[in-house]
Amino acid sequence: MVNLENFLACDRDLDPDTAQRYLQAEAIALDTETMGLVPQRDRLCLVQLCDASGFVSAIRIQPGQLEAPQLKRVLENSNSVKVIHFARFDVAALRYHLGIDTAPIFCTKIASKLARTYTSSHGLKGLVQDLEGVELDKSAQSSDWGNAANLSEQQLSYAANDVRYLLGLREKLIGMLDREGRLELAQQAFGCVSVMVSLDLLHYKNIFEHS
Ligand code: MN
């Protein structure tokens, strides 16, 4: 167990006390690390959470693991918003591998696309740079997350940084969406993510297109 300041790495699931802490949060930042981009092929390796106080948990998911009951309680809690960058991916991974229906959500990528029409840079790095003035190190993004028991300090600190800025980004994006009159549209778009995920997992492509 790695236990740095304000950071806890654990195996298989959250402990009940930590779950309770996240259950009381109005909003929680969420990210996952996987072996790749195809849920049916690539397993889920790590799930990271962060609350408003900056307390980060990283849950190491074991090969073949099918459930994480405490994590499920936290992510399905209707009283807290799960803030995710490109939620479509993480929601699919969590549903496919652990049977968790993450909701309600706030996707910082959708929010950025609706609010920041002055740029085409909607990656997490560009967003954190623009709104928080922080240079995010993404060098561990494409690293081997499969060796969960022996993740390097660099990987764990990368994993933690991927959730540390999301709640602040949400606040700023809400302000921008509100200013531009697109907050309600954003909420409606977040509600569509669950349907997109259902379609993705069945391999449907572009059913909203003409041909
Ligand atoms: Mn990440």
Coordinates of C-alpha atoms and ligand atoms in Angstrom, one line a residue:
M1 CA 0.0 0.0 0.0
V2 CA 1.4 3.4 -1.0
N3 CA 0.3 6.1 1.3
L4 CA 1.8 9.5 0.4
E5 CA 0.3 12.7 1.7
N6 CA -3.3 13.2 0.5
F7 CA -2.8 10.1 -1.7
L8 CA -3.9 6.5 -1.1
A9 CA -3.3 3.5 -3.4
C10 CA -5.4 0.5 -2.6
D11 CA -6.2 -2.9 -4.1
R12 CA -9.5 -4.1 -5.6
D13 CA -11.9 -1.6 -3.9
L14 CA -12.2 1.5 -1.7
D15 CA -12.3 0.7 2.0
P16 CA -15.7 1.7 3.6
D17 CA -14.4 4.8 5.4
T18 CA -12.9 6.2 2.2
A19 CA -16.1 5.4 0.3
Q20 CA -18.1 7.2 3.0
R21 CA -15.9 10.3 2.6
Y22 CA -16.5 10.3 -1.2
L23 CA -20.2 9.7 -0.7
Q24 CA -20.5 13.0 1.1
A25 CA -18.9 15.0 -1.7
E26 CA -21.0 17.2 -3.9
A27 CA -18.6 16.5 -6.8
I28 CA -15.7 13.9 -7.3
A29 CA -13.1 13.9 -10.0
L30 CA -12.7 10.5 -11.7
D31 CA -10.2 9.0 -14.2
T32 CA -9.2 5.4 -15.2
E33 CA -6.1 3.9 -16.7
T34 CA -6.5 0.8 -18.9
M35 CA -4.4 -1.4 -21.1
G36 CA -5.8 0.3 -24.2
L37 CA -8.7 1.9 -25.9
V38 CA -10.9 -1.2 -26.6
P39 CA -12.9 -2.2 -23.5
Q40 CA -13.7 -5.7 -24.8
R41 CA -10.0 -6.3 -25.3
D42 CA -8.1 -4.1 -22.8
R43 CA -8.5 -4.5 -19.1
L44 CA -9.1 -1.8 -16.6
C45 CA -6.0 -1.3 -14.4
L46 CA -6.5 1.7 -12.2
V47 CA -9.4 3.9 -11.0
Q48 CA -8.5 7.3 -9.5
L49 CA -10.8 9.6 -7.5
C50 CA -10.2 13.0 -6.0
D51 CA -12.5 15.1 -3.7
A52 CA -12.5 18.9 -3.3
S53 CA -9.9 18.7 -0.5
G54 CA -7.5 17.2 -3.0
F55 CA -7.6 13.7 -1.4
V56 CA -6.7 11.2 -4.2
S57 CA -7.4 7.4 -4.1
A58 CA -6.0 5.1 -6.8
I59 CA -7.7 1.7 -6.8
R60 CA -5.7 -1.1 -8.5
I61 CA -8.1 -3.4 -10.3
Q62 CA -7.0 -7.1 -10.6
P63 CA -7.1 -9.1 -13.8
G64 CA -10.5 -10.9 -14.0
Q65 CA -12.0 -8.7 -11.3
L66 CA -15.7 -8.2 -12.0
E67 CA -16.9 -6.0 -9.2
A68 CA -16.0 -3.3 -6.7
P69 CA -19.0 -2.7 -4.4
Q70 CA -17.7 0.3 -2.5
L71 CA -16.6 2.0 -5.7
K72 CA -20.0 1.2 -7.2
R73 CA -21.8 2.9 -4.3
V74 CA -19.7 6.1 -4.8
L75 CA -19.9 6.3 -8.6
E76 CA -23.7 5.5 -8.7
N77 CA -24.5 8.0 -5.9
S78 CA -27.1 10.3 -7.4
N79 CA -26.2 13.1 -5.0
S80 CA -22.7 13.6 -6.3
V81 CA -21.4 14.6 -9.7
K82 CA -18.6 12.6 -11.2
V83 CA -16.3 15.0 -13.1
I84 CA -14.5 13.2 -15.9
H85 CA -12.4 14.3 -18.9
F86 CA -13.8 12.5 -22.0
A87 CA -16.4 10.6 -19.9
R88 CA -17.4 8.4 -22.8
F89 CA -14.3 6.3 -22.4
D90 CA -14.2 6.0 -18.6
V91 CA -18.0 5.4 -18.3
A92 CA -17.7 2.6 -20.8
A93 CA -14.6 1.0 -19.1
L94 CA -16.3 1.0 -15.7
R95 CA -19.6 -0.3 -17.0
Y96 CA -18.0 -3.1 -19.1
H97 CA -15.5 -4.3 -16.5
L98 CA -17.1 -3.7 -13.2
G99 CA -20.8 -3.3 -14.0
I100 CA -20.9 0.3 -12.7
D101 CA -23.2 2.9 -14.1
T102 CA -21.4 6.1 -13.4
A103 CA -24.0 9.0 -13.0
P104 CA -24.6 11.8 -12.9
I105 CA -21.5 13.1 -14.7
F106 CA -19.9 16.3 -15.8
C107 CA -17.6 15.8 -18.8
T108 CA -14.9 18.5 -19.0
K109 CA -14.2 17.7 -22.6
I110 CA -17.8 18.2 -23.7
A111 CA -18.0 21.4 -21.6
S112 CA -14.8 22.7 -23.1
K113 CA -16.1 22.0 -26.7
L114 CA -19.3 23.9 -25.9
A115 CA -17.7 26.8 -24.1
R116 CA -14.2 27.3 -25.5
T117 CA -15.1 27.8 -29.2
Y118 CA -12.0 30.0 -29.6
T119 CA -9.7 26.9 -29.7
S120 CA -9.6 23.4 -31.0
S121 CA -7.4 22.3 -28.1
H122 CA -9.7 20.3 -25.8
G123 CA -7.3 17.7 -24.5
L124 CA -6.8 17.7 -20.7
K125 CA -3.3 19.1 -21.1
G126 CA -4.5 22.1 -23.2
L127 CA -7.4 22.7 -20.9
V128 CA -5.3 22.7 -17.7
Q129 CA -2.8 25.0 -19.4
D130 CA -5.4 27.5 -20.6
L131 CA -7.7 27.6 -17.5
E132 CA -5.3 26.8 -14.6
G133 CA -2.0 28.0 -16.1
V134 CA -0.4 24.6 -15.2
E135 CA 1.8 22.5 -17.4
L136 CA 0.6 18.9 -17.0
D137 CA 3.1 16.1 -17.5
K138 CA 1.5 13.5 -19.8
S139 CA 4.6 11.4 -20.4
A140 CA 3.3 8.4 -18.5
Q141 CA 0.0 8.4 -20.5
S142 CA 1.0 5.5 -22.8
S143 CA 2.9 3.5 -20.1
D144 CA 2.2 -0.1 -19.0
W145 CA -0.6 0.1 -16.4
G146 CA -0.9 -3.7 -16.2
N147 CA 1.7 -4.3 -13.6
A148 CA -0.5 -2.7 -10.9
A149 CA 1.4 -4.0 -7.9
N150 CA 4.6 -2.3 -9.1
L151 CA 3.5 1.0 -10.6
S152 CA 6.3 3.5 -10.5
E153 CA 6.2 6.6 -8.5
Q154 CA 6.1 8.6 -11.8
Q155 CA 3.0 6.6 -12.9
L156 CA 1.2 7.1 -9.6
S157 CA 1.9 10.8 -9.6
Y158 CA 0.7 11.0 -13.2
A159 CA -2.4 9.1 -12.3
A160 CA -3.0 11.5 -9.4
N161 CA -2.4 14.6 -11.5
D162 CA -5.0 13.4 -14.0
V163 CA -7.8 13.9 -11.3
R164 CA -6.3 16.8 -9.3
Y165 CA -7.4 19.6 -11.7
L166 CA -10.8 18.4 -12.8
L167 CA -12.9 19.9 -10.0
G168 CA -11.3 23.3 -10.6
L169 CA -11.8 23.0 -14.3
R170 CA -15.5 22.2 -13.7
E171 CA -16.0 25.4 -11.7
K172 CA -14.3 27.5 -14.4
L173 CA -16.2 25.8 -17.3
I174 CA -19.5 26.2 -15.5
G175 CA -18.8 29.9 -15.3
M176 CA -18.0 30.1 -19.0
L177 CA -21.0 27.9 -20.1
D178 CA -23.3 30.1 -18.0
R179 CA -21.8 33.3 -19.5
E180 CA -22.4 31.9 -23.0
G181 CA -25.9 30.6 -22.3
R182 CA -24.9 27.0 -22.8
L183 CA -25.1 25.5 -19.4
E184 CA -28.4 23.8 -19.9
L185 CA -27.2 22.4 -23.3
A186 CA -24.1 21.0 -21.6
Q187 CA -26.2 19.3 -18.9
Q188 CA -28.3 17.7 -21.7
A189 CA -25.2 16.6 -23.5
F190 CA -23.8 15.0 -20.3
G191 CA -27.1 13.0 -20.1
C192 CA -26.4 11.6 -23.6
V193 CA -23.1 10.0 -22.6
S194 CA -24.7 6.9 -21.1
V195 CA -26.6 6.3 -24.4
M196 CA -23.4 6.8 -26.4
V197 CA -21.7 4.3 -24.2
S198 CA -24.4 1.7 -24.8
L199 CA -24.1 2.2 -28.5
D200 CA -20.2 2.1 -28.4
L201 CA -20.3 -1.2 -26.4
L202 CA -22.5 -2.7 -29.1
H203 CA -20.1 -1.4 -31.8
Y204 CA -22.7 0.9 -33.4
K205 CA -21.1 3.8 -35.4
N206 CA -22.7 7.0 -36.5
I207 CA -26.4 6.1 -36.1
F208 CA -27.2 9.8 -36.0
E209 CA -25.7 10.3 -39.4
H210 CA -27.6 10.3 -42.7
S211 CA -25.7 7.4 -44.2
Ligands
MN1 MN -5.5 9.3 -16.9

